[in-house]
PDB file of C-alpha atoms in Angstrom:
ATOM      1  CA  MET A   1     -30.851   5.843 -16.818  1.00 97.00           C
ATOM      2  CA  ILE A   2     -27.176   5.104 -16.909  1.00 98.00           C
ATOM      3  CA  VAL A   3     -24.156   7.768 -17.748  1.00 98.00           C
ATOM      4  CA  VAL A   4     -21.105   6.551 -18.370  1.00 98.00           C
ATOM      5  CA  VAL A   5     -18.494  10.156 -17.620  1.00 98.00           C
ATOM      6  CA  THR A   6     -14.984   9.792 -18.095  1.00 98.00           C
ATOM      7  CA  GLY A   7     -12.513  12.748 -16.401  1.00 97.00           C
ATOM      8  CA  ALA A   8     -15.194  13.438 -14.251  1.00 98.00           C
ATOM      9  CA  SER A   9     -13.309  14.359 -10.877  1.00 97.00           C
ATOM     10  CA  GLN A  10     -13.157  18.187 -11.883  1.00 96.00           C
ATOM     11  CA  GLY A  11     -13.683  20.708 -14.210  1.00 96.00           C
ATOM     12  CA  ILE A  12     -16.116  19.811 -17.582  1.00 97.00           C
ATOM     13  CA  GLY A  13     -16.373  16.158 -16.464  1.00 98.00           C
ATOM     14  CA  GLN A  14     -17.392  16.849 -13.430  1.00 98.00           C
ATOM     15  CA  ALA A  15     -20.250  19.453 -14.053  1.00 98.00           C
ATOM     16  CA  ILE A  16     -21.104  16.809 -16.363  1.00 98.00           C
ATOM     17  CA  ALA A  17     -22.154  13.937 -14.292  1.00 98.00           C
ATOM     18  CA  GLU A  18     -24.093  16.075 -11.469  1.00 98.00           C
ATOM     19  CA  ALA A  19     -26.062  18.050 -14.489  1.00 98.00           C
ATOM     20  CA  PHE A  20     -27.090  14.718 -15.637  1.00 98.00           C
ATOM     21  CA  ALA A  21     -27.643  13.649 -11.643  1.00 98.00           C
ATOM     22  CA  ALA A  22     -29.690  16.791 -11.045  1.00 98.00           C
ATOM     23  CA  GLU A  23     -32.215  16.834 -14.451  1.00 97.00           C
ATOM     24  CA  TYR A  24     -32.586  12.820 -14.255  1.00 97.00           C
ATOM     25  CA  ASP A  25     -32.155  10.891 -10.667  1.00 97.00           C
ATOM     26  CA  ALA A  26     -28.920   9.418 -13.316  1.00 98.00           C
ATOM     27  CA  ARG A  27     -27.307   6.234 -12.107  1.00 98.00           C
ATOM     28  CA  VAL A  28     -23.561   7.841 -12.734  1.00 98.00           C
ATOM     29  CA  ALA A  29     -20.826   5.921 -13.021  1.00 98.00           C
ATOM     30  CA  LEU A  30     -17.785   8.830 -12.313  1.00 98.00           C
ATOM     31  CA  ALA A  31     -13.842   7.646 -14.527  1.00 98.00           C
ATOM     32  CA  ALA A  32     -10.873   8.825 -13.515  1.00 98.00           C
ATOM     33  CA  ARG A  33      -7.509   8.141 -11.425  1.00 96.00           C
ATOM     34  CA  THR A  34      -8.034   9.873  -8.956  1.00 95.00           C
ATOM     35  CA  ARG A  35     -10.655   8.265  -6.232  1.00 97.00           C
ATOM     36  CA  THR A  36     -10.432  10.796  -3.621  1.00 97.00           C
ATOM     37  CA  ALA A  37     -11.578  13.442  -6.232  1.00 97.00           C
ATOM     38  CA  LEU A  38     -13.845  11.390  -7.426  1.00 98.00           C
ATOM     39  CA  GLU A  39     -15.575  10.778  -4.246  1.00 98.00           C
ATOM     40  CA  GLN A  40     -16.364  14.710  -3.989  1.00 98.00           C
ATOM     41  CA  THR A  41     -18.149  14.316  -7.745  1.00 98.00           C
ATOM     42  CA  ALA A  42     -19.850  11.656  -5.951  1.00 98.00           C
ATOM     43  CA  ASP A  43     -21.309  13.566  -3.131  1.00 98.00           C
ATOM     44  CA  ALA A  44     -22.205  16.774  -5.363  1.00 98.00           C
ATOM     45  CA  CYS A  45     -24.124  14.166  -7.501  1.00 98.00           C
ATOM     46  CA  ARG A  46     -26.055  12.189  -4.811  1.00 98.00           C
ATOM     47  CA  THR A  47     -27.052  15.855  -3.316  1.00 98.00           C
ATOM     48  CA  ARG A  48     -28.625  16.252  -6.869  1.00 98.00           C
ATOM     49  CA  GLY A  49     -30.607  12.947  -7.046  1.00 98.00           C
ATOM     50  CA  GLY A  50     -27.694  10.843  -8.380  1.00 98.00           C
ATOM     51  CA  MET A  51     -26.287   7.762  -7.932  1.00 98.00           C
ATOM     52  CA  PRO A  52     -22.854   7.443  -8.500  1.00 98.00           C
ATOM     53  CA  LEU A  53     -21.153   4.695  -8.655  1.00 98.00           C
ATOM     54  CA  VAL A  54     -16.402   5.727  -8.385  1.00 98.00           C
ATOM     55  CA  LEU A  55     -14.488   3.661 -10.838  1.00 98.00           C
ATOM     56  CA  PRO A  56     -10.853   4.932  -9.927  1.00 98.00           C
ATOM     57  CA  THR A  57      -9.342   4.577 -13.807  1.00 98.00           C
ATOM     58  CA  ASP A  58      -6.509   5.128 -15.643  1.00 98.00           C
ATOM     59  CA  VAL A  59      -7.646   5.422 -19.534  1.00 98.00           C
ATOM     60  CA  THR A  60      -4.937   4.809 -21.113  1.00 98.00           C
ATOM     61  CA  ASP A  61      -4.685   1.724 -19.391  1.00 98.00           C
ATOM     62  CA  ASP A  62      -6.103  -0.645 -21.610  1.00 97.00           C
ATOM     63  CA  ALA A  63      -6.791  -3.232 -18.820  1.00 98.00           C
ATOM     64  CA  ALA A  64      -8.601  -0.472 -16.502  1.00 98.00           C
ATOM     65  CA  VAL A  65     -10.676   0.513 -19.339  1.00 98.00           C
ATOM     66  CA  ALA A  66     -11.999  -3.167 -19.972  1.00 98.00           C
ATOM     67  CA  ASP A  67     -12.549  -3.232 -16.023  1.00 98.00           C
ATOM     68  CA  LEU A  68     -14.488  -0.154 -16.326  1.00 98.00           C
ATOM     69  CA  ALA A  69     -17.159  -1.812 -19.021  1.00 98.00           C
ATOM     70  CA  ALA A  70     -16.807  -4.701 -16.636  1.00 98.00           C
ATOM     71  CA  ALA A  71     -17.600  -2.842 -13.971  1.00 98.00           C
ATOM     72  CA  VAL A  72     -20.387  -0.914 -15.266  1.00 98.00           C
ATOM     73  CA  HIS A  73     -22.381  -3.512 -17.038  1.00 98.00           C
ATOM     74  CA  GLU A  74     -22.196  -5.337 -14.254  1.00 98.00           C
ATOM     75  CA  GLU A  75     -24.153  -3.567 -11.805  1.00 98.00           C
ATOM     76  CA  TRP A  76     -26.302  -1.436 -14.217  1.00 98.00           C
ATOM     77  CA  GLY A  77     -25.640  -2.654 -17.711  1.00 98.00           C
ATOM     78  CA  PRO A  78     -24.950  -0.842 -21.173  1.00 98.00           C
ATOM     79  CA  PRO A  79     -24.557   3.012 -20.265  1.00 98.00           C
ATOM     80  CA  ASP A  80     -27.701   5.039 -22.827  1.00 98.00           C
ATOM     81  CA  VAL A  81     -24.998   8.016 -22.275  1.00 98.00           C
ATOM     82  CA  LEU A  82     -21.617   7.594 -22.586  1.00 99.00           C
ATOM     83  CA  VAL A  83     -19.300  10.776 -21.906  1.00 98.00           C
ATOM     84  CA  ASN A  84     -15.744  10.384 -23.818  1.00 98.00           C
ATOM     85  CA  ASN A  85     -14.182  13.400 -21.571  1.00 98.00           C
ATOM     86  CA  ALA A  86     -11.072  12.372 -20.614  1.00 96.00           C
ATOM     87  CA  GLY A  87      -8.216  14.429 -21.707  1.00 94.00           C
ATOM     88  CA  ALA A  88      -4.496  16.677 -20.498  1.00 92.00           C
ATOM     89  CA  PHE A  89      -3.367  19.511 -21.685  1.00 88.00           C
ATOM     90  CA  THR A  90       0.024  21.156 -21.770  1.00 87.00           C
ATOM     91  CA  ASP A  91       2.021  23.531 -23.781  1.00 89.00           C
ATOM     92  CA  THR A  92       4.798  22.821 -25.782  1.00 93.00           C
ATOM     93  CA  PRO A  93       6.346  25.056 -28.744  1.00 94.00           C
ATOM     94  CA  LEU A  94       7.111  22.825 -31.572  1.00 95.00           C
ATOM     95  CA  ASP A  95      11.048  22.923 -31.331  1.00 95.00           C
ATOM     96  CA  GLU A  96      10.830  21.594 -27.056  1.00 96.00           C
ATOM     97  CA  LEU A  97       8.237  18.819 -27.442  1.00 96.00           C
ATOM     98  CA  THR A  98       9.655  15.472 -28.320  1.00 97.00           C
ATOM     99  CA  LEU A  99       8.030  12.937 -29.985  1.00 97.00           C
ATOM    100  CA  GLU A 100       7.209  10.827 -26.091  1.00 97.00           C
ATOM    101  CA  GLY A 101       5.497  14.277 -25.665  1.00 96.00           C
ATOM    102  CA  PHE A 102       3.102  14.375 -28.898  1.00 97.00           C
ATOM    103  CA  ARG A 103       2.208  10.353 -28.046  1.00 97.00           C
ATOM    104  CA  ASP A 104       1.612  11.300 -24.520  1.00 97.00           C
ATOM    105  CA  GLN A 105      -1.083  13.514 -25.869  1.00 97.00           C
ATOM    106  CA  ILE A 106      -2.607  11.603 -28.722  1.00 98.00           C
ATOM    107  CA  ASP A 107      -3.009   8.022 -25.799  1.00 98.00           C
ATOM    108  CA  VAL A 108      -4.672  10.292 -23.374  1.00 97.00           C
ATOM    109  CA  ASN A 109      -6.881  12.975 -25.496  1.00 98.00           C
ATOM    110  CA  LEU A 110      -7.716  10.389 -28.310  1.00 98.00           C
ATOM    111  CA  THR A 111      -6.348   7.366 -28.204  1.00 98.00           C
ATOM    112  CA  SER A 112      -7.781   6.683 -24.651  1.00 98.00           C
ATOM    113  CA  ALA A 113     -11.394   7.450 -26.127  1.00 98.00           C
ATOM    114  CA  PHE A 114     -11.291   5.209 -28.436  1.00 98.00           C
ATOM    115  CA  ALA A 115     -10.846   2.683 -26.036  1.00 98.00           C
ATOM    116  CA  VAL A 116     -13.174   3.471 -23.811  1.00 98.00           C
ATOM    117  CA  THR A 117     -15.919   3.436 -26.802  1.00 98.00           C
ATOM    118  CA  MET A 118     -14.914   0.514 -27.725  1.00 98.00           C
ATOM    119  CA  ALA A 119     -15.136  -0.845 -24.333  1.00 98.00           C
ATOM    120  CA  PHE A 120     -18.692  -0.078 -24.229  1.00 98.00           C
ATOM    121  CA  LEU A 121     -20.425   0.875 -28.295  1.00 98.00           C
ATOM    122  CA  PRO A 122     -20.890  -3.590 -28.557  1.00 98.00           C
ATOM    123  CA  ALA A 123     -23.800  -3.809 -26.164  1.00 98.00           C
ATOM    124  CA  MET A 124     -25.068  -0.174 -27.004  1.00 98.00           C
ATOM    125  CA  ARG A 125     -24.835  -1.155 -30.343  1.00 98.00           C
ATOM    126  CA  GLU A 126     -27.246  -4.252 -29.427  1.00 98.00           C
ATOM    127  CA  ARG A 127     -29.869  -2.173 -27.166  1.00 97.00           C
ATOM    128  CA  GLY A 128     -29.938   0.290 -30.999  1.00 97.00           C
ATOM    129  CA  GLU A 129     -29.889   3.408 -28.589  1.00 97.00           C
ATOM    130  CA  GLY A 130     -27.647   5.817 -26.408  1.00 98.00           C
ATOM    131  CA  HIS A 131     -25.912   8.863 -26.943  1.00 98.00           C
ATOM    132  CA  LEU A 132     -21.710   9.247 -27.122  1.00 98.00           C
ATOM    133  CA  PHE A 133     -20.470  12.186 -26.807  1.00 98.00           C
ATOM    134  CA  PHE A 134     -16.324  13.472 -27.576  1.00 98.00           C
ATOM    135  CA  MET A 135     -15.407  16.444 -25.855  1.00 98.00           C
ATOM    136  CA  GLY A 136     -13.389  17.921 -28.314  1.00 98.00           C
ATOM    137  CA  SER A 137     -12.330  21.412 -28.789  1.00 97.00           C
ATOM    138  CA  VAL A 138     -11.425  24.055 -30.265  1.00 96.00           C
ATOM    139  CA  ALA A 139      -9.008  23.359 -30.890  1.00 95.00           C
ATOM    140  CA  SER A 140     -10.201  20.202 -33.049  1.00 97.00           C
ATOM    141  CA  LEU A 141     -10.716  23.340 -35.597  1.00 97.00           C
ATOM    142  CA  MET A 142      -8.195  25.859 -35.359  1.00 95.00           C
ATOM    143  CA  ALA A 143      -4.241  25.493 -35.298  1.00 94.00           C
ATOM    144  CA  TYR A 144      -3.158  26.390 -31.687  1.00 91.00           C
ATOM    145  CA  PRO A 145       0.784  28.187 -31.066  1.00 94.00           C
ATOM    146  CA  GLY A 146       2.911  25.054 -28.737  1.00 92.00           C
ATOM    147  CA  ASN A 147      -0.272  22.651 -28.732  1.00 94.00           C
ATOM    148  CA  ALA A 148       0.938  20.119 -31.772  1.00 96.00           C
ATOM    149  CA  GLY A 149       0.464  17.441 -29.708  1.00 96.00           C
ATOM    150  CA  TYR A 150      -3.218  19.208 -28.484  1.00 96.00           C
ATOM    151  CA  CYS A 151      -4.011  19.536 -31.023  1.00 97.00           C
ATOM    152  CA  ALA A 152      -3.399  17.037 -33.131  1.00 97.00           C
ATOM    153  CA  ALA A 153      -5.695  14.594 -31.052  1.00 98.00           C
ATOM    154  CA  LYS A 154      -8.719  17.493 -30.663  1.00 98.00           C
ATOM    155  CA  HIS A 155      -8.162  17.108 -34.335  1.00 98.00           C
ATOM    156  CA  GLY A 156      -7.612  13.411 -34.467  1.00 98.00           C
ATOM    157  CA  LEU A 157     -10.918  13.147 -32.231  1.00 98.00           C
ATOM    158  CA  ARG A 158     -13.723  15.135 -34.126  1.00 98.00           C
ATOM    159  CA  GLY A 159     -12.441  12.738 -37.008  1.00 98.00           C
ATOM    160  CA  LEU A 160     -13.390   9.503 -34.736  1.00 98.00           C
ATOM    161  CA  ALA A 161     -16.426  10.523 -33.604  1.00 98.00           C
ATOM    162  CA  ARG A 162     -17.388  11.380 -37.015  1.00 98.00           C
ATOM    163  CA  THR A 163     -16.527   8.294 -37.849  1.00 98.00           C
ATOM    164  CA  VAL A 164     -18.168   6.733 -35.251  1.00 98.00           C
ATOM    165  CA  ARG A 165     -21.743   8.732 -36.327  1.00 98.00           C
ATOM    166  CA  ALA A 166     -21.315   7.453 -39.633  1.00 98.00           C
ATOM    167  CA  GLU A 167     -21.125   4.149 -38.523  1.00 98.00           C
ATOM    168  CA  THR A 168     -24.274   3.846 -35.521  1.00 98.00           C
ATOM    169  CA  LYS A 169     -26.792   6.248 -37.367  1.00 98.00           C
ATOM    170  CA  ASP A 170     -28.430   3.256 -38.556  1.00 97.00           C
ATOM    171  CA  GLU A 171     -28.881   1.620 -35.915  1.00 97.00           C
ATOM    172  CA  GLY A 172     -30.326   4.533 -32.955  1.00 97.00           C
ATOM    173  CA  LEU A 173     -27.365   5.828 -32.061  1.00 98.00           C
ATOM    174  CA  ARG A 174     -26.570   9.299 -31.137  1.00 98.00           C
ATOM    175  CA  VAL A 175     -22.757  11.181 -31.440  1.00 98.00           C
ATOM    176  CA  THR A 176     -22.795  14.550 -30.084  1.00 98.00           C
ATOM    177  CA  THR A 177     -18.559  16.558 -30.565  1.00 98.00           C
ATOM    178  CA  VAL A 178     -18.346  18.994 -27.863  1.00 98.00           C
ATOM    179  CA  LEU A 179     -16.316  21.847 -29.550  1.00 98.00           C
ATOM    180  CA  PRO A 180     -16.072  24.032 -26.144  1.00 97.00           C
ATOM    181  CA  GLY A 181     -13.266  27.129 -26.138  1.00 95.00           C
ATOM    182  CA  ALA A 182     -11.904  28.700 -22.823  1.00 92.00           C
ATOM    183  CA  THR A 183     -14.065  27.382 -19.582  1.00 94.00           C
ATOM    184  CA  ASP A 184     -12.843  27.769 -16.315  1.00 89.00           C
ATOM    185  CA  THR A 185     -11.543  24.296 -14.990  1.00 89.00           C
ATOM    186  CA  PRO A 186      -7.856  23.415 -13.906  1.00 83.00           C
ATOM    187  CA  THR A 187      -6.205  24.088 -17.200  1.00 80.00           C
ATOM    188  CA  TRP A 188      -6.155  27.593 -16.948  1.00 79.00           C
ATOM    189  CA  ASP A 189      -4.559  27.905 -13.013  1.00 81.00           C
ATOM    190  CA  GLY A 190      -2.069  30.180 -13.049  1.00 76.00           C
ATOM    191  CA  ALA A 191      -2.964  31.339 -16.853  1.00 79.00           C
ATOM    192  CA  GLY A 192      -3.968  34.644 -15.321  1.00 84.00           C
ATOM    193  CA  VAL A 193      -7.098  35.325 -17.347  1.00 86.00           C
ATOM    194  CA  ALA A 194     -10.042  37.384 -15.666  1.00 89.00           C
ATOM    195  CA  GLU A 195     -12.663  34.323 -14.688  1.00 87.00           C
ATOM    196  CA  GLU A 196     -15.686  36.621 -16.559  1.00 91.00           C
ATOM    197  CA  ARG A 197     -13.375  35.139 -20.329  1.00 94.00           C
ATOM    198  CA  LEU A 198     -14.017  31.640 -19.327  1.00 95.00           C
ATOM    199  CA  MET A 199     -17.069  30.413 -19.971  1.00 95.00           C
ATOM    200  CA  ALA A 200     -18.407  28.162 -17.048  1.00 96.00           C
ATOM    201  CA  PRO A 201     -17.948  24.451 -16.893  1.00 97.00           C
ATOM    202  CA  GLU A 202     -21.716  24.123 -15.516  1.00 97.00           C
ATOM    203  CA  ASP A 203     -23.225  26.319 -19.467  1.00 97.00           C
ATOM    204  CA  VAL A 204     -20.432  23.388 -21.040  1.00 98.00           C
ATOM    205  CA  ALA A 205     -22.741  20.341 -19.066  1.00 98.00           C
ATOM    206  CA  GLN A 206     -26.356  21.921 -20.024  1.00 98.00           C
ATOM    207  CA  SER A 207     -25.383  22.101 -23.388  1.00 98.00           C
ATOM    208  CA  VAL A 208     -24.924  18.621 -23.447  1.00 98.00           C
ATOM    209  CA  VAL A 209     -27.992  18.150 -21.269  1.00 98.00           C
ATOM    210  CA  ASN A 210     -29.794  19.642 -23.824  1.00 98.00           C
ATOM    211  CA  ALA A 211     -28.083  17.776 -26.668  1.00 98.00           C
ATOM    212  CA  TYR A 212     -29.647  14.530 -24.703  1.00 98.00           C
ATOM    213  CA  ARG A 213     -32.955  15.896 -24.467  1.00 97.00           C
ATOM    214  CA  LEU A 214     -33.538  16.289 -28.104  1.00 98.00           C
ATOM    215  CA  SER A 215     -35.658  13.141 -29.450  1.00 96.00           C
ATOM    216  CA  ASP A 216     -33.996  10.232 -30.905  1.00 93.00           C
ATOM    217  CA  ARG A 217     -35.441  12.680 -34.337  1.00 96.00           C
ATOM    218  CA  THR A 218     -32.539  14.615 -34.237  1.00 98.00           C
ATOM    219  CA  VAL A 219     -28.880  14.833 -33.824  1.00 98.00           C
ATOM    220  CA  LEU A 220     -26.503  17.441 -33.025  1.00 98.00           C
ATOM    221  CA  GLU A 221     -23.843  16.273 -34.529  1.00 98.00           C
ATOM    222  CA  GLU A 222     -21.231  18.831 -33.183  1.00 98.00           C
ATOM    223  CA  LEU A 223     -21.995  21.544 -30.762  1.00 98.00           C
ATOM    224  CA  LEU A 224     -19.107  24.673 -30.353  1.00 98.00           C
ATOM    225  CA  LEU A 225     -19.125  27.031 -27.496  1.00 98.00           C
ATOM    226  CA  ARG A 226     -16.789  30.165 -26.785  1.00 97.00           C
ATOM    227  CA  PRO A 227     -16.845  32.375 -24.809  1.00 96.00           C
ATOM    228  CA  GLN A 228     -18.704  35.856 -25.300  1.00 95.00           C
ATOM    229  CA  GLU A 229     -15.707  37.983 -25.903  1.00 94.00           C
ATOM    230  CA  GLY A 230     -14.752  35.411 -28.067  1.00 93.00           C
ATOM    231  CA  ASP A 231     -11.343  33.153 -27.525  1.00 90.00           C
ATOM    232  CA  VAL A 232      -8.696  33.561 -24.945  1.00 89.00           C
TER     233      VAL A 232
END
């Protein structure tokens, strides 16, 4: 099987790539900005039985996204699984958030997912099968002070995923929005939150694999995960 994961250099994206490599010996296309970090993910995928393809990509660059899709299609063909995981988080109160900063959050967390989806979707639709995952957040459901740009983007990502689902459900494609709470990723470095209060990225990744594993008769449209003791 062929899996494309954006934001695959660390955190949840890395864990998802490794999980598909382990479960399915998958061919995994790894996209993120930093090659050295991607190479580490690639090594981990190989160790787990997968075949990685390292594709350094800035998903906010339209030409780079087009090159990503072209490389995957040329090397392997349309993906069985597309994971829109790339994103970034900034904690900025409204009175400090600039218009440029707001636009940056929308661009990296929402617009990039649309660009990546549209780069791969036509071939997936033509084939008539495939599973698209959109990495939302509990911030797709709730508002958090200091997170206007991030919350707006993640709310929008949920809406985008729902629309893709509505427009492709009769064509053999499945769409899942993943809504994780606080997860032990570099986002939380230096935040002073105890590790046991955060979810393991491997748990989120396993949930994604489990959602994919369902029969073609069923789709898990939304997957909400939270730390056992609730939101941080």
